[in-house]
PDB file of C-alpha atoms in Angstrom:
ATOM      1  CA  MET I   1     123.781  28.685 171.914  1.00 56.00           C
ATOM      2  CA  ALA I   2     120.986  31.238 172.079  1.00 58.00           C
ATOM      3  CA  ASN I   3     122.911  33.519 169.717  1.00 58.00           C
ATOM      4  CA  LYS I   4     123.289  30.730 167.157  1.00 58.00           C
ATOM      5  CA  ARG I   5     119.559  29.967 167.396  1.00 63.00           C
ATOM      6  CA  LEU I   6     118.727  33.660 166.913  1.00 56.00           C
ATOM      7  CA  LEU I   7     121.091  33.891 163.936  1.00 57.00           C
ATOM      8  CA  ALA I   8     119.467  30.846 162.354  1.00 55.00           C
ATOM      9  CA  ILE I   9     116.015  32.378 162.811  1.00 60.00           C
ATOM     10  CA  ILE I  10     117.169  35.650 161.223  1.00 60.00           C
ATOM     11  CA  ILE I  11     118.675  33.795 158.251  1.00 58.00           C
ATOM     12  CA  ILE I  12     115.477  31.774 157.758  1.00 59.00           C
ATOM     13  CA  PHE I  13     113.412  34.964 158.026  1.00 55.00           C
ATOM     14  CA  ILE I  14     115.520  36.742 155.414  1.00 58.00           C
ATOM     15  CA  PHE I  15     115.298  33.715 153.126  1.00 52.00           C
ATOM     16  CA  VAL I  16     111.519  33.573 153.436  1.00 52.00           C
ATOM     17  CA  ILE I  17     111.131  37.304 152.776  1.00 60.00           C
ATOM     18  CA  SER I  18     113.438  37.050 149.774  1.00 55.00           C
ATOM     19  CA  LEU I  19     111.447  34.132 148.440  1.00 51.00           C
ATOM     20  CA  ILE I  20     108.156  35.966 148.938  1.00 58.00           C
ATOM     21  CA  THR I  21     109.388  39.036 147.065  1.00 54.00           C
ATOM     22  CA  ALA I  22     111.350  37.185 144.413  1.00 49.00           C
ATOM     23  CA  VAL I  23     108.469  35.026 143.224  1.00 48.00           C
ATOM     24  CA  PRO I  24     106.102  37.889 142.220  1.00 51.00           C
ATOM     25  CA  ILE I  25     108.986  39.938 140.818  1.00 45.00           C
ATOM     26  CA  THR I  26     110.087  36.992 138.694  1.00 43.00           C
ATOM     27  CA  PHE I  27     106.485  36.373 137.677  1.00 41.00           C
ATOM     28  CA  LEU I  28     105.973  40.018 136.692  1.00 39.00           C
ATOM     29  CA  PHE I  29     109.249  40.028 134.781  1.00 42.00           C
ATOM     30  CA  VAL I  30     108.231  36.938 132.830  1.00 44.00           C
ATOM     31  CA  VAL I  31     104.754  38.330 132.120  1.00 46.00           C
ATOM     32  CA  LEU I  32     105.878  41.845 131.202  1.00 45.00           C
ATOM     33  CA  SER I  33     108.709  40.589 129.036  1.00 52.00           C
ATOM     34  CA  SER I  34     106.087  39.344 126.563  1.00 62.00           C
ATOM     35  CA  TYR I  35     104.601  42.851 126.299  1.00 77.00           C
ATOM     36  CA  SER I  36     105.967  45.385 123.872  1.00 84.00           C
ATOM     37  CA  LYS I  37     105.110  48.487 121.844  1.00 91.00           C
ATOM     38  CA  ILE I  38     104.917  49.217 118.132  1.00 91.00           C
ATOM     39  CA  HIS I  39     104.841  52.766 116.798  1.00 93.00           C
ATOM     40  CA  GLU I  40     105.230  53.220 113.049  1.00 93.00           C
ATOM     41  CA  ASN I  41     104.646  56.072 110.611  1.00 95.00           C
ATOM     42  CA  ARG I  42     104.461  55.901 106.838  1.00 95.00           C
ATOM     43  CA  VAL I  43     104.164  58.679 104.273  1.00 96.00           C
ATOM     44  CA  LEU I  44     102.816  57.933 100.775  1.00 96.00           C
ATOM     45  CA  LYS I  45     102.450  60.452  97.950  1.00 95.00           C
ATOM     46  CA  TYR I  46     100.857  60.783  94.550  1.00 94.00           C
ATOM     47  CA  SER I  47     102.159  63.316  92.044  1.00 89.00           C
ATOM     48  CA  ALA I  48     100.721  63.373  88.534  1.00 79.00           C
ATOM     49  CA  SER I  49     102.815  64.425  85.554  1.00 67.00           C
ATOM     50  CA  ASN I  50      99.703  65.140  83.463  1.00 65.00           C
ATOM     51  CA  SER I  51      96.843  66.648  85.404  1.00 65.00           C
ATOM     52  CA  SER I  52      93.351  65.324  84.728  1.00 72.00           C
ATOM     53  CA  PRO I  53      90.181  67.380  85.335  1.00 81.00           C
ATOM     54  CA  ILE I  54      89.130  65.132  88.210  1.00 89.00           C
ATOM     55  CA  VAL I  55      91.260  62.741  90.272  1.00 92.00           C
ATOM     56  CA  GLU I  56      89.523  59.694  91.723  1.00 95.00           C
ATOM     57  CA  LEU I  57      90.721  58.775  95.213  1.00 96.00           C
ATOM     58  CA  ASN I  58      89.694  55.505  96.917  1.00 97.00           C
ATOM     59  CA  ILE I  59      90.460  54.994 100.608  1.00 97.00           C
ATOM     60  CA  ASN I  60      89.824  51.573 102.172  1.00 97.00           C
ATOM     61  CA  SER I  61      90.757  50.986 105.798  1.00 96.00           C
ATOM     62  CA  GLU I  62      89.544  48.099 107.932  1.00 95.00           C
ATOM     63  CA  ILE I  63      90.815  49.677 111.164  1.00 94.00           C
ATOM     64  CA  GLY I  64      91.697  53.315 111.775  1.00 94.00           C
ATOM     65  CA  ASN I  65      90.344  56.855 111.768  1.00 97.00           C
ATOM     66  CA  VAL I  66      90.504  58.673 108.436  1.00 98.00           C
ATOM     67  CA  GLU I  67      90.880  62.451 108.250  1.00 98.00           C
ATOM     68  CA  ILE I  68      90.747  64.242 104.880  1.00 98.00           C
ATOM     69  CA  ASN I  69      92.039  67.804 104.588  1.00 97.00           C
ATOM     70  CA  TYR I  70      93.032  70.192 101.805  1.00 97.00           C
ATOM     71  CA  THR I  71      96.387  71.958 101.479  1.00 95.00           C
ATOM     72  CA  TYR I  72      97.129  74.934  99.260  1.00 93.00           C
ATOM     73  CA  PRO I  73     100.190  75.053  96.975  1.00 89.00           C
ATOM     74  CA  PRO I  74     103.122  75.276  96.803  1.00 90.00           C
ATOM     75  CA  ILE I  75     103.355  71.549  97.502  1.00 92.00           C
ATOM     76  CA  ASN I  76     104.960  68.785  95.448  1.00 90.00           C
ATOM     77  CA  TYR I  77     102.064  66.310  95.531  1.00 93.00           C
ATOM     78  CA  TYR I  78      98.421  65.844  94.630  1.00 94.00           C
ATOM     79  CA  VAL I  79      97.729  63.422  97.490  1.00 96.00           C
ATOM     80  CA  LYS I  80      99.692  62.691 100.642  1.00 97.00           C
ATOM     81  CA  VAL I  81      98.732  59.814 102.934  1.00 97.00           C
ATOM     82  CA  GLU I  82     100.227  59.711 106.430  1.00 97.00           C
ATOM     83  CA  VAL I  83      99.671  56.478 108.344  1.00 97.00           C
ATOM     84  CA  SER I  84     100.322  56.417 112.095  1.00 96.00           C
ATOM     85  CA  ILE I  85      99.871  53.168 114.043  1.00 95.00           C
ATOM     86  CA  GLU I  86     100.606  52.663 117.727  1.00 95.00           C
ATOM     87  CA  MET I  87     100.128  49.277 119.386  1.00 92.00           C
ATOM     88  CA  PHE I  88     100.847  47.903 122.848  1.00 93.00           C
ATOM     89  CA  GLY I  89     100.192  44.469 124.237  1.00 91.00           C
ATOM     90  CA  LYS I  90     101.253  40.904 124.685  1.00 85.00           C
ATOM     91  CA  ASN I  91     103.279  38.831 122.233  1.00 84.00           C
ATOM     92  CA  ILE I  92     104.132  41.665 119.857  1.00 86.00           C
ATOM     93  CA  ALA I  93     107.816  41.977 120.793  1.00 85.00           C
ATOM     94  CA  GLY I  94     109.991  41.896 117.695  1.00 84.00           C
ATOM     95  CA  LYS I  95     107.026  42.472 115.399  1.00 88.00           C
ATOM     96  CA  SER I  96     106.050  45.375 113.162  1.00 90.00           C
ATOM     97  CA  CYS I  97     102.839  46.667 111.610  1.00 91.00           C
ATOM     98  CA  SER I  98     103.564  44.492 108.575  1.00 92.00           C
ATOM     99  CA  ASP I  99     102.855  41.445 110.742  1.00 92.00           C
ATOM    100  CA  TYR I 100      99.294  42.686 111.245  1.00 93.00           C
ATOM    101  CA  PHE I 101      98.403  44.863 108.242  1.00 94.00           C
ATOM    102  CA  ASP I 102      98.664  44.746 104.477  1.00 95.00           C
ATOM    103  CA  ILE I 103      99.133  48.344 103.331  1.00 95.00           C
ATOM    104  CA  SER I 104      99.067  49.005  99.592  1.00 95.00           C
ATOM    105  CA  TRP I 105      99.310  52.229  97.588  1.00 95.00           C
ATOM    106  CA  LYS I 106      98.456  52.313  93.893  1.00 92.00           C
ATOM    107  CA  ASN I 107      99.561  55.730  92.698  1.00 89.00           C
ATOM    108  CA  ASP I 108     100.712  55.407  89.098  1.00 84.00           C
ATOM    109  CA  SER I 109      97.575  57.106  87.738  1.00 83.00           C
ATOM    110  CA  SER I 110      93.979  57.965  88.577  1.00 82.00           C
ATOM    111  CA  PRO I 111      92.167  56.268  90.264  1.00 92.00           C
ATOM    112  CA  VAL I 112      94.539  56.434  93.213  1.00 94.00           C
ATOM    113  CA  ASN I 113      93.939  53.616  95.703  1.00 96.00           C
ATOM    114  CA  PHE I 114      95.001  53.297  99.347  1.00 97.00           C
ATOM    115  CA  ASN I 115      94.216  50.051 101.185  1.00 97.00           C
ATOM    116  CA  MET I 116      94.950  49.086 104.784  1.00 96.00           C
ATOM    117  CA  LYS I 117      93.628  45.612 105.510  1.00 95.00           C
ATOM    118  CA  VAL I 118      94.117  43.221 108.403  1.00 94.00           C
ATOM    119  CA  LYS I 119      96.092  40.137 107.437  1.00 93.00           C
ATOM    120  CA  SER I 120      93.933  37.052 106.971  1.00 91.00           C
ATOM    121  CA  ASP I 121      95.670  35.110 109.778  1.00 90.00           C
ATOM    122  CA  VAL I 122      95.209  37.911 112.354  1.00 90.00           C
ATOM    123  CA  ASP I 123      92.262  37.899 114.763  1.00 87.00           C
ATOM    124  CA  GLN I 124      90.565  41.231 114.111  1.00 84.00           C
ATOM    125  CA  ILE I 125      88.886  41.509 117.523  1.00 84.00           C
ATOM    126  CA  GLY I 126      92.124  40.667 119.322  1.00 87.00           C
ATOM    127  CA  LEU I 127      93.936  43.232 117.188  1.00 89.00           C
ATOM    128  CA  LEU I 128      91.521  45.964 118.254  1.00 88.00           C
ATOM    129  CA  SER I 129      92.587  45.451 121.890  1.00 89.00           C
ATOM    130  CA  LEU I 130      96.253  46.023 120.927  1.00 90.00           C
ATOM    131  CA  ILE I 131      95.737  49.227 118.950  1.00 91.00           C
ATOM    132  CA  LYS I 132      96.151  52.445 120.901  1.00 93.00           C
ATOM    133  CA  ASP I 133      96.027  54.690 117.846  1.00 93.00           C
ATOM    134  CA  ALA I 134      95.498  54.121 114.140  1.00 95.00           C
ATOM    135  CA  THR I 135      95.106  57.241 112.031  1.00 97.00           C
ATOM    136  CA  VAL I 136      95.169  57.791 108.285  1.00 97.00           C
ATOM    137  CA  THR I 137      95.555  61.484 107.441  1.00 98.00           C
ATOM    138  CA  ILE I 138      94.873  62.429 103.818  1.00 98.00           C
ATOM    139  CA  SER I 139      96.160  65.775 102.498  1.00 97.00           C
ATOM    140  CA  LEU I 140      94.765  66.840  99.119  1.00 97.00           C
ATOM    141  CA  ARG I 141      96.029  69.602  96.882  1.00 95.00           C
ATOM    142  CA  ALA I 142      93.394  72.340  97.128  1.00 95.00           C
ATOM    143  CA  ASP I 143      93.447  73.388  93.455  1.00 93.00           C
ATOM    144  CA  ILE I 144      92.666  69.852  92.233  1.00 93.00           C
ATOM    145  CA  ILE I 145      89.129  68.454  92.057  1.00 95.00           C
ATOM    146  CA  PHE I 146      88.721  64.997  93.596  1.00 96.00           C
ATOM    147  CA  ASP I 147      86.133  62.246  93.607  1.00 97.00           C
ATOM    148  CA  ILE I 148      86.469  60.772  97.099  1.00 98.00           C
ATOM    149  CA  ASN I 149      85.336  57.256  97.974  1.00 98.00           C
ATOM    150  CA  THR I 150      86.044  56.051 101.520  1.00 98.00           C
ATOM    151  CA  ASN I 151      85.253  52.691 103.132  1.00 97.00           C
ATOM    152  CA  VAL I 152      86.081  52.143 106.818  1.00 97.00           C
ATOM    153  CA  ILE I 153      85.032  49.262 109.071  1.00 95.00           C
ATOM    154  CA  TYR I 154      86.336  50.327 112.504  1.00 95.00           C
ATOM    155  CA  GLY I 155      87.018  54.058 112.723  1.00 96.00           C
ATOM    156  CA  ASN I 156      85.737  57.577 112.205  1.00 97.00           C
ATOM    157  CA  VAL I 157      85.876  59.519 108.937  1.00 98.00           C
ATOM    158  CA  GLU I 158      86.214  63.292 108.785  1.00 98.00           C
ATOM    159  CA  ILE I 159      86.377  65.469 105.672  1.00 98.00           C
ATOM    160  CA  ASN I 160      87.095  69.195 105.831  1.00 97.00           C
ATOM    161  CA  ALA I 161      86.681  71.366 102.726  1.00 97.00           C
ATOM    162  CA  PRO I 162      87.733  74.996 103.389  1.00 95.00           C
ATOM    163  CA  PHE I 163      87.426  78.282 101.512  1.00 94.00           C
ATOM    164  CA  GLY I 164      87.917  78.138  97.753  1.00 94.00           C
ATOM    165  CA  VAL I 165      88.081  74.345  97.421  1.00 97.00           C
ATOM    166  CA  SER I 166      85.979  72.557  94.793  1.00 96.00           C
ATOM    167  CA  ILE I 167      84.864  69.008  95.525  1.00 96.00           C
ATOM    168  CA  ASN I 168      83.055  66.576  93.262  1.00 96.00           C
ATOM    169  CA  GLU I 169      81.473  63.272  94.330  1.00 97.00           C
ATOM    170  CA  VAL I 170      82.011  62.297  97.981  1.00 98.00           C
ATOM    171  CA  LYS I 171      81.000  58.818  99.169  1.00 98.00           C
ATOM    172  CA  ILE I 172      81.710  57.657 102.718  1.00 98.00           C
ATOM    173  CA  ASN I 173      80.743  54.201 103.924  1.00 97.00           C
ATOM    174  CA  ASN I 174      81.319  53.305 107.578  1.00 96.00           C
ATOM    175  CA  THR I 175      80.486  50.230 109.604  1.00 96.00           C
ATOM    176  CA  TYR I 176      81.480  51.187 113.165  1.00 95.00           C
ATOM    177  CA  GLY I 177      82.346  54.860 113.624  1.00 96.00           C
ATOM    178  CA  ASP I 178      81.210  58.447 113.143  1.00 97.00           C
ATOM    179  CA  ILE I 179      81.200  60.544 109.972  1.00 98.00           C
ATOM    180  CA  LEU I 180      81.831  64.302 109.892  1.00 98.00           C
ATOM    181  CA  TYR I 181      81.411  66.551 106.850  1.00 98.00           C
ATOM    182  CA  ASP I 182      82.602  70.126 107.342  1.00 98.00           C
ATOM    183  CA  PHE I 183      82.144  72.233 104.176  1.00 98.00           C
ATOM    184  CA  ASN I 184      83.061  75.893 104.655  1.00 97.00           C
ATOM    185  CA  HIS I 185      82.902  78.459 101.804  1.00 97.00           C
ATOM    186  CA  CYS I 186      83.720  75.745  99.269  1.00 97.00           C
ATOM    187  CA  THR I 187      82.088  74.699  95.991  1.00 97.00           C
ATOM    188  CA  ILE I 188      80.242  71.389  95.702  1.00 97.00           C
ATOM    189  CA  GLU I 189      80.060  70.014  92.161  1.00 96.00           C
ATOM    190  CA  GLY I 190      78.683  66.516  92.809  1.00 97.00           C
ATOM    191  CA  ASN I 191      76.543  64.427  95.120  1.00 98.00           C
ATOM    192  CA  ILE I 192      77.362  63.764  98.791  1.00 98.00           C
ATOM    193  CA  THR I 193      76.718  60.310 100.275  1.00 98.00           C
ATOM    194  CA  GLY I 194      77.241  59.027 103.822  1.00 97.00           C
ATOM    195  CA  ILE I 195      76.169  55.525 104.891  1.00 97.00           C
ATOM    196  CA  ASN I 196      76.770  54.288 108.412  1.00 94.00           C
ATOM    197  CA  ASN I 197      75.885  51.149 110.341  1.00 94.00           C
ATOM    198  CA  GLU I 198      76.698  52.074 113.951  1.00 94.00           C
ATOM    199  CA  GLY I 199      77.706  55.682 114.476  1.00 95.00           C
ATOM    200  CA  ASP I 200      76.669  59.309 114.168  1.00 97.00           C
ATOM    201  CA  ILE I 201      76.668  61.517 111.084  1.00 97.00           C
ATOM    202  CA  ASN I 202      77.360  65.246 111.403  1.00 98.00           C
ATOM    203  CA  PHE I 203      76.823  67.235 108.212  1.00 98.00           C
ATOM    204  CA  LYS I 204      77.768  70.933 108.271  1.00 98.00           C
ATOM    205  CA  THR I 205      77.749  73.461 105.431  1.00 98.00           C
ATOM    206  CA  TYR I 206      78.641  77.122 105.825  1.00 97.00           C
ATOM    207  CA  ASN I 207      78.000  79.431 102.847  1.00 97.00           C
ATOM    208  CA  VAL I 208      78.583  76.692 100.293  1.00 97.00           C
ATOM    209  CA  GLU I 209      78.202  77.306  96.557  1.00 97.00           C
ATOM    210  CA  TYR I 210      76.834  74.659  94.183  1.00 98.00           C
ATOM    211  CA  SER I 211      77.986  74.554  90.564  1.00 96.00           C
ATOM    212  CA  GLN I 212      75.017  72.364  89.554  1.00 97.00           C
ATOM    213  CA  ASP I 213      71.966  70.728  91.078  1.00 98.00           C
ATOM    214  CA  CYS I 214      73.080  68.022  93.479  1.00 97.00           C
ATOM    215  CA  SER I 215      71.768  65.727  96.202  1.00 97.00           C
ATOM    216  CA  PHE I 216      72.644  64.547  99.700  1.00 97.00           C
ATOM    217  CA  PHE I 217      72.035  61.005 100.954  1.00 98.00           C
ATOM    218  CA  LEU I 218      72.755  60.301 104.624  1.00 97.00           C
ATOM    219  CA  ASP I 219      71.776  57.055 106.328  1.00 96.00           C
ATOM    220  CA  THR I 220      72.758  55.540 109.682  1.00 93.00           C
ATOM    221  CA  GLU I 221      71.205  52.430 111.187  1.00 90.00           C
ATOM    222  CA  THR I 222      71.659  53.119 114.909  1.00 89.00           C
ATOM    223  CA  GLY I 223      73.316  56.542 115.295  1.00 91.00           C
ATOM    224  CA  ASN I 224      72.166  60.144 115.325  1.00 94.00           C
ATOM    225  CA  ILE I 225      72.248  62.640 112.460  1.00 96.00           C
ATOM    226  CA  THR I 226      72.826  66.386 112.670  1.00 97.00           C
ATOM    227  CA  VAL I 227      72.271  68.492 109.551  1.00 98.00           C
ATOM    228  CA  ASP I 228      73.529  72.058 110.071  1.00 98.00           C
ATOM    229  CA  ILE I 229      73.091  74.394 107.072  1.00 98.00           C
ATOM    230  CA  TYR I 230      74.097  78.073 107.197  1.00 97.00           C
ATOM    231  CA  GLN I 231      73.464  79.796 103.857  1.00 97.00           C
ATOM    232  CA  TYR I 232      73.922  83.562 103.571  1.00 94.00           C
ATOM    233  CA  ASN I 233      75.698  83.557 100.188  1.00 94.00           C
ATOM    234  CA  GLN I 234      73.890  82.727  96.953  1.00 94.00           C
ATOM    235  CA  MET I 235      73.686  78.985  96.318  1.00 96.00           C
ATOM    236  CA  GLY I 236      74.009  78.851  92.536  1.00 96.00           C
ATOM    237  CA  ALA I 237      71.896  75.674  92.156  1.00 98.00           C
ATOM    238  CA  ASN I 238      69.249  73.545  93.859  1.00 98.00           C
ATOM    239  CA  VAL I 239      69.875  70.875  96.489  1.00 98.00           C
ATOM    240  CA  SER I 240      67.718  67.853  97.263  1.00 98.00           C
ATOM    241  CA  GLY I 241      68.366  65.125  99.757  1.00 97.00           C
ATOM    242  CA  ILE I 242      67.254  62.113 101.773  1.00 97.00           C
ATOM    243  CA  ILE I 243      68.297  61.699 105.411  1.00 96.00           C
ATOM    244  CA  LYS I 244      67.399  58.476 107.266  1.00 93.00           C
ATOM    245  CA  ASN I 245      68.084  57.013 110.699  1.00 89.00           C
ATOM    246  CA  ALA I 246      66.572  55.403 113.783  1.00 82.00           C
ATOM    247  CA  GLY I 247      68.070  57.750 116.365  1.00 85.00           C
ATOM    248  CA  VAL I 248      67.878  61.502 116.817  1.00 89.00           C
ATOM    249  CA  ILE I 249      67.663  63.816 113.812  1.00 92.00           C
ATOM    250  CA  ASN I 250      68.736  67.361 114.599  1.00 94.00           C
ATOM    251  CA  LEU I 251      67.965  69.877 111.826  1.00 95.00           C
ATOM    252  CA  ILE I 252      69.506  73.346 112.029  1.00 96.00           C
ATOM    253  CA  TYR I 253      68.971  75.720 109.109  1.00 97.00           C
ATOM    254  CA  GLU I 254      69.502  79.434 108.517  1.00 96.00           C
ATOM    255  CA  ASP I 255      69.396  81.689 105.425  1.00 96.00           C
ATOM    256  CA  ASN I 256      68.886  85.420 104.984  1.00 92.00           C
ATOM    257  CA  SER I 257      68.069  85.759 101.278  1.00 92.00           C
ATOM    258  CA  ALA I 258      64.786  85.962  99.414  1.00 92.00           C
ATOM    259  CA  ASN I 259      66.562  84.016  96.640  1.00 94.00           C
ATOM    260  CA  ILE I 260      67.007  80.984  98.919  1.00 96.00           C
ATOM    261  CA  GLY I 261      64.030  78.842  99.851  1.00 96.00           C
ATOM    262  CA  ALA I 262      63.656  75.720 101.965  1.00 97.00           C
ATOM    263  CA  LEU I 263      61.297  72.760 102.154  1.00 98.00           C
ATOM    264  CA  PHE I 264      61.852  70.098 104.818  1.00 96.00           C
ATOM    265  CA  LEU I 265      59.698  66.945 104.940  1.00 95.00           C
ATOM    266  CA  LEU I 266      59.740  65.002 108.219  1.00 92.00           C
ATOM    267  CA  TYR I 267      58.328  61.493 107.910  1.00 90.00           C
ATOM    268  CA  ASN I 268      57.303  59.030 110.653  1.00 83.00           C
ATOM    269  CA  THR I 269      56.770  61.596 113.380  1.00 75.00           C
ATOM    270  CA  SER I 270      54.559  61.461 116.427  1.00 62.00           C
ATOM    271  CA  GLN I 271      53.624  64.070 119.000  1.00 53.00           C
ATOM    272  CA  PHE I 272      55.626  62.314 121.700  1.00 52.00           C
ATOM    273  CA  TRP I 273      58.778  61.791 119.640  1.00 54.00           C
ATOM    274  CA  THR I 274      58.885  65.183 117.889  1.00 61.00           C
ATOM    275  CA  PHE I 275      60.358  68.276 119.508  1.00 65.00           C
ATOM    276  CA  TRP I 276      60.081  71.655 117.791  1.00 64.00           C
ATOM    277  CA  ASP I 277      62.514  74.251 118.999  1.00 75.00           C
ATOM    278  CA  LYS I 278      61.869  77.410 116.986  1.00 81.00           C
ATOM    279  CA  TRP I 279      61.439  78.619 113.424  1.00 86.00           C
ATOM    280  CA  GLU I 280      61.248  81.995 111.699  1.00 91.00           C
ATOM    281  CA  GLY I 281      60.261  82.600 108.095  1.00 93.00           C
ATOM    282  CA  PHE I 282      58.026  79.510 108.099  1.00 93.00           C
ATOM    283  CA  PRO I 283      54.289  79.174 108.880  1.00 91.00           C
ATOM    284  CA  GLU I 284      53.480  79.153 112.574  1.00 87.00           C
ATOM    285  CA  ASP I 285      52.134  75.609 112.326  1.00 87.00           C
ATOM    286  CA  PRO I 286      53.996  73.005 110.244  1.00 88.00           C
ATOM    287  CA  GLY I 287      52.032  71.383 107.463  1.00 90.00           C
ATOM    288  CA  ILE I 288      50.820  67.797 107.719  1.00 89.00           C
ATOM    289  CA  LEU I 289      52.087  65.333 105.139  1.00 89.00           C
ATOM    290  CA  LYS I 290      49.620  63.453 102.980  1.00 86.00           C
ATOM    291  CA  GLY I 291      48.500  60.389 104.918  1.00 80.00           C
ATOM    292  CA  GLY I 292      49.241  62.054 108.231  1.00 77.00           C
ATOM    293  CA  ASN I 293      52.554  60.299 108.802  1.00 82.00           C
ATOM    294  CA  GLY I 294      54.619  63.424 109.342  1.00 86.00           C
ATOM    295  CA  TYR I 295      55.027  67.168 108.972  1.00 88.00           C
ATOM    296  CA  PHE I 296      56.644  69.600 106.565  1.00 92.00           C
ATOM    297  CA  PHE I 297      58.207  73.020 106.935  1.00 94.00           C
ATOM    298  CA  GLN I 298      58.066  75.274 103.892  1.00 96.00           C
ATOM    299  CA  SER I 299      59.620  78.739 103.989  1.00 96.00           C
ATOM    300  CA  PHE I 300      57.459  81.646 102.867  1.00 94.00           C
ATOM    301  CA  ASP I 301      59.795  82.288  99.915  1.00 93.00           C
ATOM    302  CA  PHE I 302      59.728  78.687  98.616  1.00 95.00           C
ATOM    303  CA  PRO I 303      60.058  78.059  95.702  1.00 96.00           C
ATOM    304  CA  THR I 304      62.456  80.759  94.669  1.00 95.00           C
ATOM    305  CA  LYS I 305      65.646  81.093  92.619  1.00 96.00           C
ATOM    306  CA  ASN I 306      67.491  78.303  94.459  1.00 97.00           C
ATOM    307  CA  ASN I 307      66.146  75.943  97.078  1.00 98.00           C
ATOM    308  CA  TYR I 308      66.912  73.250  99.620  1.00 98.00           C
ATOM    309  CA  ASN I 309      64.442  70.372  99.384  1.00 98.00           C
ATOM    310  CA  LEU I 310      65.294  67.722 101.974  1.00 98.00           C
ATOM    311  CA  SER I 311      63.319  64.681 103.147  1.00 97.00           C
ATOM    312  CA  PHE I 312      63.940  63.162 106.588  1.00 94.00           C
ATOM    313  CA  TYR I 313      62.865  59.639 107.503  1.00 92.00           C
ATOM    314  CA  LYS I 314      62.712  58.123 110.960  1.00 85.00           C
ATOM    315  CA  LYS I 315      62.843  54.333 110.880  1.00 74.00           C
ATOM    316  CA  HIS I 316      60.056  52.418 112.574  1.00 65.00           C
ATOM    317  CA  TRP I 317      58.882  55.514 114.446  1.00 63.00           C
ATOM    318  CA  LEU I 318      62.020  55.438 116.599  1.00 68.00           C
ATOM    319  CA  GLY I 319      64.126  58.356 117.775  1.00 72.00           C
ATOM    320  CA  ARG I 320      63.300  62.042 117.802  1.00 84.00           C
ATOM    321  CA  TYR I 321      63.314  65.165 115.644  1.00 88.00           C
ATOM    322  CA  TYR I 322      64.743  68.486 116.803  1.00 90.00           C
ATOM    323  CA  VAL I 323      64.111  71.461 114.519  1.00 91.00           C
ATOM    324  CA  ASN I 324      65.624  74.964 114.560  1.00 93.00           C
ATOM    325  CA  LEU I 325      64.896  76.962 111.387  1.00 95.00           C
ATOM    326  CA  ILE I 326      65.411  80.564 110.229  1.00 94.00           C
ATOM    327  CA  SER I 327      64.653  81.887 106.720  1.00 94.00           C
ATOM    328  CA  VAL I 328      64.728  85.673 106.373  1.00 85.00           C
ATOM    329  CA  PRO I 329      63.840  88.001 104.806  1.00 70.00           C
ATOM    330  CA  PHE I 330      60.457  86.660 103.815  1.00 54.00           C
ATOM    331  CA  SER I 331      57.344  88.140 102.230  1.00 52.00           C
TER     332      SER I 331
END
């Protein structure tokens, strides 16, 4: 009798343990079964039968990082767009990127247009939580001159122009994300524009040549801006510009030619919010702007054959300036 009672207790115990473990396992299985993964890649190309002097390229992406690079021939395209999207989350099993994005590619002639938009019936904020990676990589043929116009809502934009490349107009408009310009031993033939709502702008030029006078316009509402200019080679033309933000402005400049001059105007400064690092080839004390609302740095050789003339504006006296300047040789 005691053995039967013990056996009954053991059976009940096993049943209870099984029930305790089965319930969460079943629950997890049901929950996880609604989760899935999407990973898609697309490659789009543009090849022109009759080359035009300048190809206009428009990139519009509501979600995703955009990276623009140049590739030297031999290649069989003018423009190659590689789209990579990876998503993971709930209720996406059996779905594809086409359920969330409208991707279009107009490539019959210039202008060439790429668009990646969120479908109207998709919650954009909810979609952001599902996306693990969304990247649009643009490869441009290096011996072709492009006008580049990029609009991105959520994502970073990076453009790299290497040795020997000629670029014309570049316009980048971001809402939430950073912008990086990296121009290295290339030729700039047009104006450069970068407008940002929330994000940083990093603008770097290294021994760039200018085929004509051009201008820079950089503006970010809440991010920081770094302007890094290294100019040892002859410029070929004059450069003006306006740089505006409400965060930190970091100005780094270096030239070593008496044929290159520099004038930098820093508006809306104050003693507390302005930090000078060092400068060489400029007066020991920066000049004071008319009205007393800022300072200016003018190299001893300004004006000369070719010059940088850039104006920096802090918004509402916010943020800080950091300055590191070298202009040699000087008289």
